[in-house]
CSV table of C-alpha atoms in Angstrom, one decimal:
chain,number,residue,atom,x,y,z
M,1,UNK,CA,18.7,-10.4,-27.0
M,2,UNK,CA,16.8,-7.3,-28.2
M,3,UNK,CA,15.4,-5.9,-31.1
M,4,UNK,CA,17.7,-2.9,-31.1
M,5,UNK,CA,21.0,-5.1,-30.9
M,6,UNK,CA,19.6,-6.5,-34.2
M,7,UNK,CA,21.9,-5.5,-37.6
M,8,UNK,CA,19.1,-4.8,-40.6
M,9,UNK,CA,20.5,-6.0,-43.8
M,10,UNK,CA,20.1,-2.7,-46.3
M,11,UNK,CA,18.2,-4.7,-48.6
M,12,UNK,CA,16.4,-7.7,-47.3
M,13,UNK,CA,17.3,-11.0,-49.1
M,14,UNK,CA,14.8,-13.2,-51.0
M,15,UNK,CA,15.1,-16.5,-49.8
M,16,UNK,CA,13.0,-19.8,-49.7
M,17,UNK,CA,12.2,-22.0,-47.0
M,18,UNK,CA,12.1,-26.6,-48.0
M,19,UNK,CA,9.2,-27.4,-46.2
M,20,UNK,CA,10.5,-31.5,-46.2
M,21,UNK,CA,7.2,-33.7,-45.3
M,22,UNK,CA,9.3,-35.9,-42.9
M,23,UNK,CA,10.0,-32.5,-40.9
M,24,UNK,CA,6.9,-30.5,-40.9
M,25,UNK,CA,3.6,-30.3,-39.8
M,26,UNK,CA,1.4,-28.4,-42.2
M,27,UNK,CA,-2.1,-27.3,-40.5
M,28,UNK,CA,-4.6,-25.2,-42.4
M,29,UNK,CA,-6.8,-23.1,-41.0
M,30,UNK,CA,-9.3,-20.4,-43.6
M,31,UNK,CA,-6.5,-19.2,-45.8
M,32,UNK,CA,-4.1,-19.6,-43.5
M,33,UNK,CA,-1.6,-22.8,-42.9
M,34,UNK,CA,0.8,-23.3,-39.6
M,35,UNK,CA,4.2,-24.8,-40.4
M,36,UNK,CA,5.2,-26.6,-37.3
M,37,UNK,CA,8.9,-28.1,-38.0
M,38,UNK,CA,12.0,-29.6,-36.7
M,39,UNK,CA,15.2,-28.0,-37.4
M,40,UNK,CA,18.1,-29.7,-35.8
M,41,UNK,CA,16.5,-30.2,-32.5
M,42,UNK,CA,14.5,-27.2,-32.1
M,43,UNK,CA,11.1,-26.3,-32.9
M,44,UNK,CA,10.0,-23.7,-35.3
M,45,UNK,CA,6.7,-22.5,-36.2
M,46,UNK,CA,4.8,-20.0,-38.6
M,47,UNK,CA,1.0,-19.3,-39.7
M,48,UNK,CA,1.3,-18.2,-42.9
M,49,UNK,CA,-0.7,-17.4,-45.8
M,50,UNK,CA,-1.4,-20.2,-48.1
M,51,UNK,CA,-1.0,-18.9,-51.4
M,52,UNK,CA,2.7,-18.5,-49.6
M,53,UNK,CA,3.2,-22.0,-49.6
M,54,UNK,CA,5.0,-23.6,-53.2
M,55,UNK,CA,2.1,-25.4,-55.2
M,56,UNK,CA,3.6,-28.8,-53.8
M,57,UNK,CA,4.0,-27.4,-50.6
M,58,UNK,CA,7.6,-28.2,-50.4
M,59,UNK,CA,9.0,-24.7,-49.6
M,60,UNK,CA,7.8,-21.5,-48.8
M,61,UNK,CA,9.6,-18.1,-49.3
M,62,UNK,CA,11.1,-15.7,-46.8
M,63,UNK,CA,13.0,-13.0,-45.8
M,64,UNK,CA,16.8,-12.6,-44.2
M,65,UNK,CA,16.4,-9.0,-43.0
M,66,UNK,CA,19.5,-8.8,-40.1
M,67,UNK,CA,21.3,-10.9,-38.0
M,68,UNK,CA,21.5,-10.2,-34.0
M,69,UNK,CA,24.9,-12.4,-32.8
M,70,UNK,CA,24.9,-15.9,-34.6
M,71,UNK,CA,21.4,-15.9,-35.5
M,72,UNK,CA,19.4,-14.6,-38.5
M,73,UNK,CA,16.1,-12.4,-38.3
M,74,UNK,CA,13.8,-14.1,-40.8
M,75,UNK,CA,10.3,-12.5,-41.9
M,76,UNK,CA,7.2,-14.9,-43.4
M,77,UNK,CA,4.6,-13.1,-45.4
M,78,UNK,CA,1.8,-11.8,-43.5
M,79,UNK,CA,-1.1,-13.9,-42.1
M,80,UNK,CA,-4.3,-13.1,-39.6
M,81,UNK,CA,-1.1,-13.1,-37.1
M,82,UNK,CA,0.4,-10.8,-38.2
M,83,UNK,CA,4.3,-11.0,-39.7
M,84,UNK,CA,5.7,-14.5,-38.4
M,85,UNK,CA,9.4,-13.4,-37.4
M,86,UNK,CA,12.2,-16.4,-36.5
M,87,UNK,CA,15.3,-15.3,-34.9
M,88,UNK,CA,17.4,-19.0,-35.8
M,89,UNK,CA,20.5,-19.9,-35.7
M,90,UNK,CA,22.6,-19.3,-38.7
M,91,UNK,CA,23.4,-23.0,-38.8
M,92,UNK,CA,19.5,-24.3,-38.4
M,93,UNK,CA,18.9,-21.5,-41.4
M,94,UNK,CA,21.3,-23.4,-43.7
M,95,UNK,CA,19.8,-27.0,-43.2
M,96,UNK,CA,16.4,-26.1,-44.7
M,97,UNK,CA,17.4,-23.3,-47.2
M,98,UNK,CA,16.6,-24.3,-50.8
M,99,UNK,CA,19.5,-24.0,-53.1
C,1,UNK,CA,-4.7,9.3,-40.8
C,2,UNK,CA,-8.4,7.3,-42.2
C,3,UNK,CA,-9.3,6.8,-45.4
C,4,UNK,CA,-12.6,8.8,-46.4
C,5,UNK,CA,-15.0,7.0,-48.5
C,6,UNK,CA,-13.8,8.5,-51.3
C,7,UNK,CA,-10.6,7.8,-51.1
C,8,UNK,CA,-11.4,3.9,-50.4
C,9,UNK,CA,-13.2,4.5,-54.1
C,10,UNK,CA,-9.7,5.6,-55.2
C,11,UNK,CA,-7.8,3.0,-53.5
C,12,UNK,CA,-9.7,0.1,-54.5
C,13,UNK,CA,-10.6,1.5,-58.3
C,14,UNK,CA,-6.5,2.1,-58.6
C,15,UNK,CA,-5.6,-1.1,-57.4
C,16,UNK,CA,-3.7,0.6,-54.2
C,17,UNK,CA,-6.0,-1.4,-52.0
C,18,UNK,CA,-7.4,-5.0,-53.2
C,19,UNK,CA,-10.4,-5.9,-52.4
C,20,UNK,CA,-11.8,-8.8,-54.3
C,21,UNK,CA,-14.6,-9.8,-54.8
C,22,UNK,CA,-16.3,-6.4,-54.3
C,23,UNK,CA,-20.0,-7.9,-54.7
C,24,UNK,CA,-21.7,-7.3,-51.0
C,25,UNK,CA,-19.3,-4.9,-50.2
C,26,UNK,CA,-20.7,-1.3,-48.8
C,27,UNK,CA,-18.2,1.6,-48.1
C,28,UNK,CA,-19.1,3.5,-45.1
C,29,UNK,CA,-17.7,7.3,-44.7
C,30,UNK,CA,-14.5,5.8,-42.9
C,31,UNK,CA,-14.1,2.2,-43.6
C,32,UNK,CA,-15.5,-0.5,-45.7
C,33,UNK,CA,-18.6,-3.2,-44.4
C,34,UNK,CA,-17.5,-6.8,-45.4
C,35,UNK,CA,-19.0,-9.8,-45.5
C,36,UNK,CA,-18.9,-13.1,-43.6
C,37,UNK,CA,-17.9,-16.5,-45.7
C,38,UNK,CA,-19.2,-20.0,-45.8
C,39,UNK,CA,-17.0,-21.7,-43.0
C,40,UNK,CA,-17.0,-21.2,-39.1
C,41,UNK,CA,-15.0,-23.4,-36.9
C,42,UNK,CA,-17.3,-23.7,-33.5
C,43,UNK,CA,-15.3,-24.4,-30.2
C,44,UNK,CA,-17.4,-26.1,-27.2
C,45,UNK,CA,-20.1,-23.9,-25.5
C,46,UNK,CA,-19.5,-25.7,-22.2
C,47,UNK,CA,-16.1,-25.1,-20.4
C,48,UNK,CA,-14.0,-28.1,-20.7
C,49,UNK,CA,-12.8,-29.5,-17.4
C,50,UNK,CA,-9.3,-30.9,-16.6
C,51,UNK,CA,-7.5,-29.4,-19.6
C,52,UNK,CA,-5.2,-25.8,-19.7
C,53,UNK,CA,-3.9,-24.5,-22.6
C,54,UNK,CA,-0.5,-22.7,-23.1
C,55,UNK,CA,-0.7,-20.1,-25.7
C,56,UNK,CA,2.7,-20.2,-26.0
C,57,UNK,CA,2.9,-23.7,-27.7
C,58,UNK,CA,4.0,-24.5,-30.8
C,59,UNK,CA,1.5,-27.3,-31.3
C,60,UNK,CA,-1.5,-25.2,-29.8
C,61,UNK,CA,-3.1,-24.3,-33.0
C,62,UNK,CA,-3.2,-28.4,-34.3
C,63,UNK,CA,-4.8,-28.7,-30.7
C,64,UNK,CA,-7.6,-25.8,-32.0
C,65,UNK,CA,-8.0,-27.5,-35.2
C,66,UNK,CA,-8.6,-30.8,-33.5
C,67,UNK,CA,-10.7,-29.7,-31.1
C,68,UNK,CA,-13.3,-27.3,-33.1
C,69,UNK,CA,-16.2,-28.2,-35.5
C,70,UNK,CA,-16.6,-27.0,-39.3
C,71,UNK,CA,-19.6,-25.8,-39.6
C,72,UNK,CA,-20.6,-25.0,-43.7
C,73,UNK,CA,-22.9,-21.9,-44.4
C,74,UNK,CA,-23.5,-22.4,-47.4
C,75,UNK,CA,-27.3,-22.6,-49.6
C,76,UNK,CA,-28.4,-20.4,-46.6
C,77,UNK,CA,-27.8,-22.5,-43.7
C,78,UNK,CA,-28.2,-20.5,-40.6
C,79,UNK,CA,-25.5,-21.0,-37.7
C,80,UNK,CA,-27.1,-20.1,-34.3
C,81,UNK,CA,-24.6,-18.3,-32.4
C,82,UNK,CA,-26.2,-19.0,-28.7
C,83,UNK,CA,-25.5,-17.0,-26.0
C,84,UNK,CA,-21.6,-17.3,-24.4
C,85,UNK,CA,-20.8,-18.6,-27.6
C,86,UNK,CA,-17.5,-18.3,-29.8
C,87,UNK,CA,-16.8,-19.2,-33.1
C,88,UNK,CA,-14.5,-18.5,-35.6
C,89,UNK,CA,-15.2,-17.5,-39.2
C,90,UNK,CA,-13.9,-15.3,-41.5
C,91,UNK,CA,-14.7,-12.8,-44.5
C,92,UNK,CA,-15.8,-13.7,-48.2
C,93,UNK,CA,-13.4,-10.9,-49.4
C,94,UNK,CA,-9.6,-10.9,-49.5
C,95,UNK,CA,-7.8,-7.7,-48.8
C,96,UNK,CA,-4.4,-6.5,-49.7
C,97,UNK,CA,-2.9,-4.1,-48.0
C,98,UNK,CA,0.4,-2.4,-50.0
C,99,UNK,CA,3.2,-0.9,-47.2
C,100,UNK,CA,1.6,2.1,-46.9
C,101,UNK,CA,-1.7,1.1,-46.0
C,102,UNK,CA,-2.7,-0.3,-43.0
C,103,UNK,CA,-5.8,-2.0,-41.3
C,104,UNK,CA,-8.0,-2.7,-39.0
C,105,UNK,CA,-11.4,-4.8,-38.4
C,106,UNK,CA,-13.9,-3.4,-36.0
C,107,UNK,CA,-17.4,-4.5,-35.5
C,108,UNK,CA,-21.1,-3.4,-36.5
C,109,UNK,CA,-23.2,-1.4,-34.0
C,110,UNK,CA,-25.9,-3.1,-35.4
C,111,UNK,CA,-24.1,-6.6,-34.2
C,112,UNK,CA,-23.0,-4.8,-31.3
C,113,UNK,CA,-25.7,-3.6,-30.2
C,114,UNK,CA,-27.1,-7.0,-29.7
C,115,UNK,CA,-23.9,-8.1,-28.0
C,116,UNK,CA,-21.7,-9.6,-30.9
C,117,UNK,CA,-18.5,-9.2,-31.5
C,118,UNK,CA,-15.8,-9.9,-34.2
C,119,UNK,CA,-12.7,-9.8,-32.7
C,120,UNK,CA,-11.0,-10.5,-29.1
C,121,UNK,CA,-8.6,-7.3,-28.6
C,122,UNK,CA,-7.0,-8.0,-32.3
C,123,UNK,CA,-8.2,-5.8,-34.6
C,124,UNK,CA,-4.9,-5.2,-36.8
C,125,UNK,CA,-4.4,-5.9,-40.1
C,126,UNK,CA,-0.8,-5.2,-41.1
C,127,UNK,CA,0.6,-3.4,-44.3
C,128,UNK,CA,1.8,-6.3,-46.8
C,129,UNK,CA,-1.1,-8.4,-45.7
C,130,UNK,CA,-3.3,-10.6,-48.7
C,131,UNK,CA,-5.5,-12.8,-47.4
C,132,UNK,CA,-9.4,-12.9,-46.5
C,133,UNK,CA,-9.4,-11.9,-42.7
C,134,UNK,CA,-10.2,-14.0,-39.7
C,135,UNK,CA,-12.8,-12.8,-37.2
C,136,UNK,CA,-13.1,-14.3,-33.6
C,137,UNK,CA,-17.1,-13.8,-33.3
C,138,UNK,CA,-18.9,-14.1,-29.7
C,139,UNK,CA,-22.1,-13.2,-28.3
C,140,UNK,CA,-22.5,-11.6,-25.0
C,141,UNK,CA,-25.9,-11.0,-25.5
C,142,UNK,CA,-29.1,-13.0,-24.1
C,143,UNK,CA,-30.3,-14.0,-27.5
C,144,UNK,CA,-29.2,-16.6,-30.2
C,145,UNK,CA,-28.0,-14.6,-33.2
C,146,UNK,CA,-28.4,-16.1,-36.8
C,147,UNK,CA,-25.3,-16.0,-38.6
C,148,UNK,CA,-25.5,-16.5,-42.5
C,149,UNK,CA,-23.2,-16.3,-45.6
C,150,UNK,CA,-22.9,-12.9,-47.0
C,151,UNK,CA,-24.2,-11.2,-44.0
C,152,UNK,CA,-22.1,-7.9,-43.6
C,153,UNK,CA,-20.5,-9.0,-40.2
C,154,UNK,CA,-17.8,-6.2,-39.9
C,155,UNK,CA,-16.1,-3.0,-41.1
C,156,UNK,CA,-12.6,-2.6,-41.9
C,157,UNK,CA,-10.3,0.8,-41.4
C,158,UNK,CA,-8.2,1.6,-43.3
C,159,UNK,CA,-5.2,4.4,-42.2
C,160,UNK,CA,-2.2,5.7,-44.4
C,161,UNK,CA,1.0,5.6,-42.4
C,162,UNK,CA,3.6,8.3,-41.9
C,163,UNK,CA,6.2,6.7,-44.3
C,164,UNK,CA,6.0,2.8,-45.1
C,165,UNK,CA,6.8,-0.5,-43.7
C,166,UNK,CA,10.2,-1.3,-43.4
C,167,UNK,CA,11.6,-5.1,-45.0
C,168,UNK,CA,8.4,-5.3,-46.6
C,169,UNK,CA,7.3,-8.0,-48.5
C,170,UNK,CA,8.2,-7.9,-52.4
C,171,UNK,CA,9.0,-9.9,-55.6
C,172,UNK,CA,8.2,-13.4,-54.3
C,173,UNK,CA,5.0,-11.9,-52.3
C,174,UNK,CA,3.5,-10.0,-55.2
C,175,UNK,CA,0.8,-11.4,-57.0
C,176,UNK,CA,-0.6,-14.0,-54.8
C,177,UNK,CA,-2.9,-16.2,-55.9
C-alpha cells in the first residue's frame, strides 16, 4: 500500500473518535497524551494534543481524508510528533465512531 | 522563505502566529528565543543493561513514562544537566502554527557552545500545530549545565510555505484550549 494509491476525499470529514476506558490506554506526557487502544484485535495508537482530547476524555476528534482499498486514512491533530495518521480498516473505524 | 523579525511582530500582533504567553519571549532577526518550563522528565545517566527497546512499539512511550523521573523547576530549583546527560523538557510558551506557517526549533549558540542541545535530529514543527513544544536536551559537553525555569533554552523558525497544508485541521481544531 502506498501513499499515491490513496483516494483524498475533496473535503475532509469531521469525525470523532470514543475513547471507551475499557479499551484505551491514555498516557500523558507535557501537553501531549498517547492513546494506546484495541480495536477489534488490532492495536492503534496516537500522541495527541491534550486539549484534543473531550473534557471527560471519552472521544477525541479526527479526520477521514481518503480511503486506499478497504481502509480509511484518518488524521489526529498535531502533536510534538507530528500529524498522527491511521490507515484502519473501514470496519475497525465504524466500532469506535461516535454517533 | 523565514520570517524577519518584523514580520514575526506582524504575525504574532495579528494573531497569524500564537504565541502565548509572550512574557520572556525575545525575537531574534530570524526566529523567536523561547523559554524552558517547570517540568523535565530525566532518563538514567548510566546505560541500562539487559534491556532493548523497539521504537516501533506501540506501548514504548508508557515504557518512557515509567521509566523517567519528574523533576519540578519551579521557585528556582536548578536541574544539573551532568555531562552524557538527557532529559526531556519542554517550552513555557504554546505556539500555533495556522497552515501556512511552519516551524522549526533549533538551539542557542550560547547552549551550544557549551555542548547542549535541544533536540535529537527533530526539529519540525508542523503547520496546524498548538501546543507548547517538546525539547530533547543533552549535554555533550564536560561541564554540568544548570537548567532553570524561564531560561531562554531555544529559538524557533519560522518559514511561510509555497501554498498551504493540505486536510488541514479546522472547525473542531480551532480554538484549543
Amino acid at each position: 500500500m502506498w501513499f499515491g494509491d490513496t483516494l483524498f476525499y475533496e473535503k475532509p470529514i469531521d469525525i470523532t473518535i470514543a475513547l471507551p476506558p475499557e479499551k484505551v490506554t491514555l498516557t500523558p506526557f507535557f501537553h501531549d497524551v498517547h492513546i494506546l487502544m484495541e480495536v477489534g484485535g488490532n492495536h492503534y495508537d496516537a500522541l495527541v494534543p491534550d486539549w484534543a482530547l473531550s473534557k471527560d476524555r471519552r472521544s477525541v476528534p479526527a479526520l477521514r481524508a481518503g480511503r486506499c482499498g478497504d481502509k480509511e486514512l484518518v488524521y489526529f491533530p498535531i502533536s510534538n510528533e507530528g500529524r498522527p495518521t491511521w490507515l484502519i480498516p473501514r470496519s475497525d473505524l465504524e466500532r469506535i465512531l461516535v454517533k | 522563505m523565514l520570517l524577519s523579525d518584523g514580520e514575526i511582530q506582524e504575525a504574532v500582533d495579528s494573531g497569524e502566529l500564537i504565541l502565548e504567553p509572550r512574557l520572556g519571549v525575545r525575537i531574534q532577526p530570524s526566529s523567536i528565543d523561547l523559554t524552558l518550563g517547570n517540568t523535565l522528565h530525566v532518563h538514567s545517566s548510566q546505560p541500562v543493561p539487559g534491556i532493548s527497546i523497539d521504537p516501533e512499539l506501540l506501548q514504548v512511550r508508557q515504557f518512557i513514562s515509567a521509566n523517567t523521573t519528574e523533576e519540578d523547576l519551579s521557585d528556582g530549583r536548578v536541574w544539573k544537566l551532568e555531562p552524557g546527560a538527557f532529559v526531556i523538557g519542554e517550552t513555557v510558551e504554546r505556539v500555533g502554527l495556522p497552515l501556512h506557517l511552519a516551524g522549526r526549533v533549533e538551539g542557542r549558540s550560547r547552549l551550544a557552545r557549551l555542548g547542549v542541545g535541544v533536540h535529537i535530529t527533530a526539529p519540525k514543527i508542523d503547520p496546524g500545530f498548538h501546543n507548547n513544544i517538546t525539547l530533547e536536551i543533552f549535554n555533550l559537553g564536560p561541564w554540568a549545565i544548570e537548567l532553570r525555569a524561564g531560561m531562554r533554552i531555544c529559538t524557533l523558525i519560522v518559514e511561510r510555505l509555497g501554498r498551504s497544508a493540505q486536510a488541514g485541521y479546522g472547525g473542531v481544531f480551532q480554538g484549543a484550549r
